[in-house]
Coordinates of C-alpha atoms in Angstrom, one line a residue:
M1 CA 1.4 -42.0 -61.3
P2 CA 0.8 -45.5 -62.8
E3 CA -2.4 -45.5 -64.8
L4 CA -4.7 -48.3 -65.9
P5 CA -2.4 -49.8 -68.5
E6 CA 0.5 -49.9 -66.1
V7 CA -1.6 -51.6 -63.4
E8 CA -3.0 -54.0 -65.8
T9 CA 0.5 -54.8 -67.1
T10 CA 1.5 -55.5 -63.4
R11 CA -1.6 -57.7 -62.9
R12 CA -0.8 -59.8 -66.0
G13 CA 2.9 -60.1 -65.0
L14 CA 2.0 -61.3 -61.5
E15 CA -0.9 -63.6 -62.4
P16 CA 1.0 -66.8 -63.5
H17 CA 3.3 -66.6 -60.5
L18 CA 0.6 -66.0 -57.8
T19 CA -2.7 -67.6 -58.8
G20 CA -3.1 -70.9 -57.0
R21 CA -0.2 -70.3 -54.7
R22 CA -0.6 -70.6 -50.9
I23 CA 0.7 -67.7 -48.7
H24 CA 3.2 -68.7 -46.1
G25 CA 3.5 -65.5 -44.2
V26 CA 3.5 -61.7 -44.2
I27 CA 6.3 -59.3 -43.2
L28 CA 5.4 -55.7 -42.6
R29 CA 8.5 -53.5 -42.2
R30 CA 6.4 -50.5 -41.3
P31 CA 2.8 -50.2 -39.9
D32 CA 1.5 -47.9 -42.7
L33 CA 1.8 -46.7 -46.3
R34 CA -0.6 -44.0 -47.3
W35 CA -2.9 -45.4 -44.6
P36 CA -2.4 -47.8 -41.7
I37 CA -2.1 -51.4 -42.9
P38 CA -5.0 -53.4 -41.3
A39 CA -4.3 -56.2 -38.8
E40 CA -6.2 -58.6 -41.1
I41 CA -3.3 -58.6 -43.6
E42 CA -1.1 -60.4 -41.1
Q43 CA -3.9 -62.3 -39.4
Q44 CA -6.0 -63.5 -42.4
L45 CA -3.5 -64.0 -45.3
P46 CA -1.1 -66.6 -44.0
G47 CA -2.2 -70.2 -45.0
R48 CA -4.6 -68.9 -47.6
R49 CA -4.5 -69.8 -51.3
I50 CA -4.5 -67.0 -53.8
E51 CA -7.5 -67.7 -56.0
A52 CA -7.1 -64.8 -58.4
I53 CA -5.4 -61.5 -58.9
R54 CA -7.8 -58.9 -60.2
R55 CA -7.8 -55.2 -61.2
R56 CA -10.5 -52.7 -60.4
A57 CA -9.7 -49.3 -61.7
K58 CA -6.1 -48.7 -60.5
Y59 CA -6.3 -51.1 -57.6
L60 CA -5.1 -54.7 -57.5
L61 CA -6.9 -57.4 -55.4
L62 CA -5.3 -60.6 -54.3
D63 CA -8.4 -62.8 -53.7
T64 CA -8.5 -65.5 -51.1
D65 CA -11.5 -67.3 -49.5
A66 CA -11.2 -65.0 -46.4
G67 CA -11.1 -61.8 -48.4
S68 CA -8.8 -59.8 -50.6
A69 CA -5.7 -57.8 -50.1
L70 CA -6.3 -54.5 -51.8
L71 CA -3.2 -52.8 -53.2
H72 CA -2.6 -49.4 -54.9
L73 CA 0.8 -48.6 -56.4
G74 CA 0.5 -44.9 -55.6
M75 CA 3.1 -42.7 -57.4
S76 CA 6.1 -44.9 -57.1
G77 CA 5.1 -48.4 -55.9
S78 CA 6.1 -51.6 -57.6
L79 CA 5.3 -55.3 -57.0
R80 CA 7.9 -58.0 -57.9
V81 CA 8.0 -61.8 -57.4
L82 CA 11.5 -62.6 -56.1
P83 CA 13.4 -65.5 -54.6
G84 CA 12.9 -65.7 -50.9
D85 CA 16.5 -64.9 -50.1
T86 CA 16.6 -61.6 -52.1
P87 CA 18.3 -58.9 -50.0
V88 CA 16.0 -56.2 -48.7
R89 CA 16.5 -52.8 -50.2
A90 CA 15.4 -49.3 -49.0
H91 CA 11.7 -48.9 -49.3
D92 CA 10.9 -52.6 -49.5
H93 CA 8.0 -52.2 -47.1
V94 CA 6.0 -55.5 -47.5
D95 CA 6.8 -59.1 -48.2
I96 CA 4.1 -61.7 -48.8
S97 CA 6.0 -65.0 -48.8
L98 CA 4.7 -68.1 -50.7
E99 CA 5.0 -71.7 -49.8
D100 CA 7.2 -72.4 -52.9
G101 CA 9.9 -70.2 -51.3
R102 CA 9.4 -67.1 -53.4
L103 CA 7.9 -63.8 -52.2
L104 CA 5.8 -60.9 -53.5
R105 CA 7.6 -57.7 -52.5
F106 CA 6.0 -54.2 -52.4
N107 CA 8.5 -51.4 -52.8
D108 CA 7.2 -47.8 -52.5
P109 CA 9.7 -45.0 -52.0
R110 CA 7.1 -42.2 -51.7
R111 CA 4.6 -44.3 -49.7
F112 CA 1.5 -43.0 -51.5
G113 CA 0.5 -46.5 -52.2
C114 CA -1.7 -48.7 -50.0
L115 CA -2.3 -52.2 -48.7
L116 CA -5.8 -52.6 -47.3
W117 CA -8.2 -55.4 -46.6
Q118 CA -11.6 -56.3 -48.2
P119 CA -13.5 -59.0 -46.4
A120 CA -15.1 -61.7 -48.5
G121 CA -18.5 -60.8 -49.9
E122 CA -18.0 -57.0 -49.3
T123 CA -16.9 -54.1 -51.4
H124 CA -14.3 -51.8 -50.0
E125 CA -15.4 -48.1 -49.6
L126 CA -12.7 -47.0 -52.0
L127 CA -14.3 -49.1 -54.7
R128 CA -18.0 -48.5 -54.1
E129 CA -18.6 -45.4 -56.1
L130 CA -16.4 -46.2 -59.1
G131 CA -17.8 -46.1 -62.7
P132 CA -17.4 -48.8 -65.3
E133 CA -14.2 -50.1 -66.7
P134 CA -13.3 -48.4 -70.0
L135 CA -12.6 -51.7 -71.8
D136 CA -16.0 -53.2 -70.7
D137 CA -18.9 -53.3 -73.2
V138 CA -21.1 -51.0 -71.0
F139 CA -18.6 -48.1 -71.6
D140 CA -19.1 -46.5 -75.1
G141 CA -19.9 -43.2 -76.7
D142 CA -23.6 -43.4 -75.9
Y143 CA -22.8 -43.9 -72.2
L144 CA -20.5 -40.9 -72.2
F145 CA -23.1 -38.8 -74.0
Q146 CA -25.9 -39.6 -71.5
R147 CA -23.7 -39.0 -68.5
S148 CA -22.5 -35.7 -69.9
R149 CA -25.8 -34.0 -70.4
G150 CA -26.1 -30.7 -68.4
R151 CA -22.4 -30.8 -67.3
S152 CA -20.4 -27.6 -67.7
A153 CA -17.1 -29.0 -66.6
A154 CA -14.3 -29.4 -69.2
V155 CA -14.6 -32.6 -71.1
K156 CA -11.2 -33.7 -70.0
T157 CA -12.2 -33.2 -66.4
F158 CA -15.4 -35.2 -67.1
L159 CA -13.5 -38.1 -68.7
M160 CA -11.1 -38.3 -65.7
D161 CA -13.9 -38.5 -63.2
Q162 CA -13.6 -42.0 -61.7
R163 CA -17.3 -42.0 -61.1
I164 CA -17.9 -41.7 -64.8
V165 CA -15.3 -44.2 -66.0
V166 CA -12.3 -45.6 -64.1
G167 CA -8.7 -45.6 -65.1
V168 CA -8.6 -42.8 -67.7
G169 CA -5.9 -40.7 -66.1
N170 CA -4.1 -37.6 -67.4
I171 CA -1.9 -39.3 -70.0
Y172 CA -4.6 -41.4 -71.7
A173 CA -7.4 -38.7 -71.5
A174 CA -5.1 -36.3 -73.3
E175 CA -4.2 -38.9 -76.0
S176 CA -7.8 -40.0 -76.4
L177 CA -9.1 -36.5 -76.8
F178 CA -6.5 -35.8 -79.4
K179 CA -7.4 -38.9 -81.4
A180 CA -11.1 -38.0 -81.2
G181 CA -10.4 -34.4 -82.3
I182 CA -12.0 -32.8 -79.3
N183 CA -10.7 -29.7 -77.5
P184 CA -10.1 -30.7 -73.8
L185 CA -11.5 -27.4 -72.6
R186 CA -14.9 -27.8 -74.4
E187 CA -17.8 -28.2 -71.9
A188 CA -18.7 -31.8 -71.5
G189 CA -22.4 -31.1 -72.0
K190 CA -21.8 -29.5 -75.3
V191 CA -20.0 -32.3 -77.0
S192 CA -22.2 -34.2 -79.5
R193 CA -23.2 -37.8 -79.4
A194 CA -21.1 -38.5 -82.7
R195 CA -18.0 -37.0 -81.1
Y196 CA -18.5 -39.0 -77.9
Q197 CA -18.7 -42.1 -80.1
R198 CA -15.3 -41.2 -81.5
L199 CA -14.0 -40.5 -78.0
G200 CA -15.3 -43.8 -76.6
D201 CA -13.7 -45.7 -79.4
A202 CA -10.4 -43.8 -78.9
V203 CA -10.3 -44.5 -75.2
K204 CA -10.7 -48.2 -75.8
E205 CA -8.2 -48.3 -78.7
I206 CA -5.5 -46.3 -76.9
L207 CA -5.8 -48.1 -73.5
G208 CA -5.8 -51.5 -75.3
H209 CA -2.7 -50.5 -77.3
A210 CA -0.9 -49.2 -74.3
I211 CA -1.5 -52.4 -72.4
T212 CA 0.0 -54.4 -75.3
R213 CA 3.0 -52.0 -75.2
G214 CA 3.5 -52.5 -71.5
G215 CA 2.1 -49.1 -70.3
T216 CA 4.0 -45.8 -70.2
T217 CA 7.2 -45.3 -68.3
L218 CA 7.1 -41.9 -66.7
R219 CA 9.6 -41.5 -63.8
D220 CA 9.0 -44.5 -61.5
F221 CA 6.9 -47.1 -63.3
I222 CA 8.5 -50.5 -64.1
S223 CA 6.7 -53.7 -64.8
P224 CA 7.0 -56.8 -62.6
D225 CA 9.7 -58.4 -64.8
G226 CA 11.8 -55.3 -64.7
A227 CA 11.1 -54.1 -68.2
P228 CA 9.9 -50.5 -68.8
G229 CA 6.7 -49.6 -70.7
Y230 CA 7.1 -48.4 -74.3
F231 CA 3.9 -46.4 -75.0
E232 CA 5.8 -43.3 -74.0
Q233 CA 7.5 -43.3 -77.3
E234 CA 4.2 -43.0 -79.1
L235 CA 2.7 -40.1 -77.1
L236 CA 1.2 -37.5 -79.5
V237 CA 0.4 -34.6 -77.1
Y238 CA 1.0 -35.5 -73.4
G239 CA 4.2 -33.9 -72.1
R240 CA 5.0 -32.3 -75.5
E241 CA 4.3 -28.7 -74.6
G242 CA 6.4 -26.3 -76.7
E243 CA 6.6 -28.9 -79.5
N244 CA 4.8 -29.1 -82.8
C245 CA 1.8 -31.2 -83.5
R246 CA 2.8 -34.4 -85.3
Q247 CA -0.4 -34.4 -87.3
C248 CA -0.6 -30.8 -88.7
G249 CA 2.8 -29.3 -87.7
R250 CA 1.4 -26.3 -85.6
L251 CA 2.6 -25.4 -82.2
L252 CA 0.8 -27.4 -79.5
R253 CA -1.1 -25.4 -76.8
Y254 CA -0.8 -25.7 -73.0
A255 CA -3.1 -25.1 -70.1
S256 CA -3.8 -26.4 -66.6
I257 CA -7.2 -28.1 -66.3
G258 CA -8.2 -29.2 -62.8
Q259 CA -4.5 -28.7 -61.7
R260 CA -3.4 -31.1 -64.4
A261 CA -1.0 -30.2 -67.2
T262 CA -2.9 -30.3 -70.5
V263 CA -1.4 -30.2 -74.0
W264 CA -3.5 -30.2 -77.2
C265 CA -3.6 -28.9 -80.8
G266 CA -5.8 -26.0 -81.4
F267 CA -6.2 -26.9 -85.1
C268 CA -6.8 -30.7 -84.9
Q269 CA -8.9 -30.5 -81.7
R270 CA -12.1 -28.4 -81.8

């Protein structure tokens, strides 16, 4: 599933092509994706100018004065800006046409993505309980330490809780815990403030670097310009079960935490 760097890469790729453009029309080739597509998408978007394209967690928001189209890429979704006469392929479910003749096309083979509506001045229910953005100043080691007190869940599960911090999915949680030297199975409430400081710094550094590298290409993700992400080539633990640690040379360990595959080094991570 695309994680925060992939979604931010998509946002940055789309921004210069969409911001300030007026929407001509909307074509829905099916009435639903993961959930039914609200009628407001067809009723409210045509004629509106796209004022901004924002990201909140792993959601993208196309802002207009009437409200925002709320999109999630799911496991296999992609958004591309294309010439208006581009032939329709299988799984091209939504076209948002622009007055300059181009269109924004949403392709989603598995249909786990979504296209919803957020009225102006409101916050969609999917966004209301989300924690802070990991690249914002409010998120740091002190914040993690305070929120973790009394928690018995594994620190990896804690870090992936979207109510604690958004957008740190399985890939980047594993890589951040490795960089911080923290065993992912350790109870969140038993990690010290100093170690959370290292973890907070690691999350920011790894996510920031992954964004500059275009995200991580795993199965389906591709950026709006058609180029893959390159951070996959730099993964130190995620997906490397059965291989040796690149830091100490010992065999990496594997477990399932919260039904998520987890790989770590028993020597480098304590």
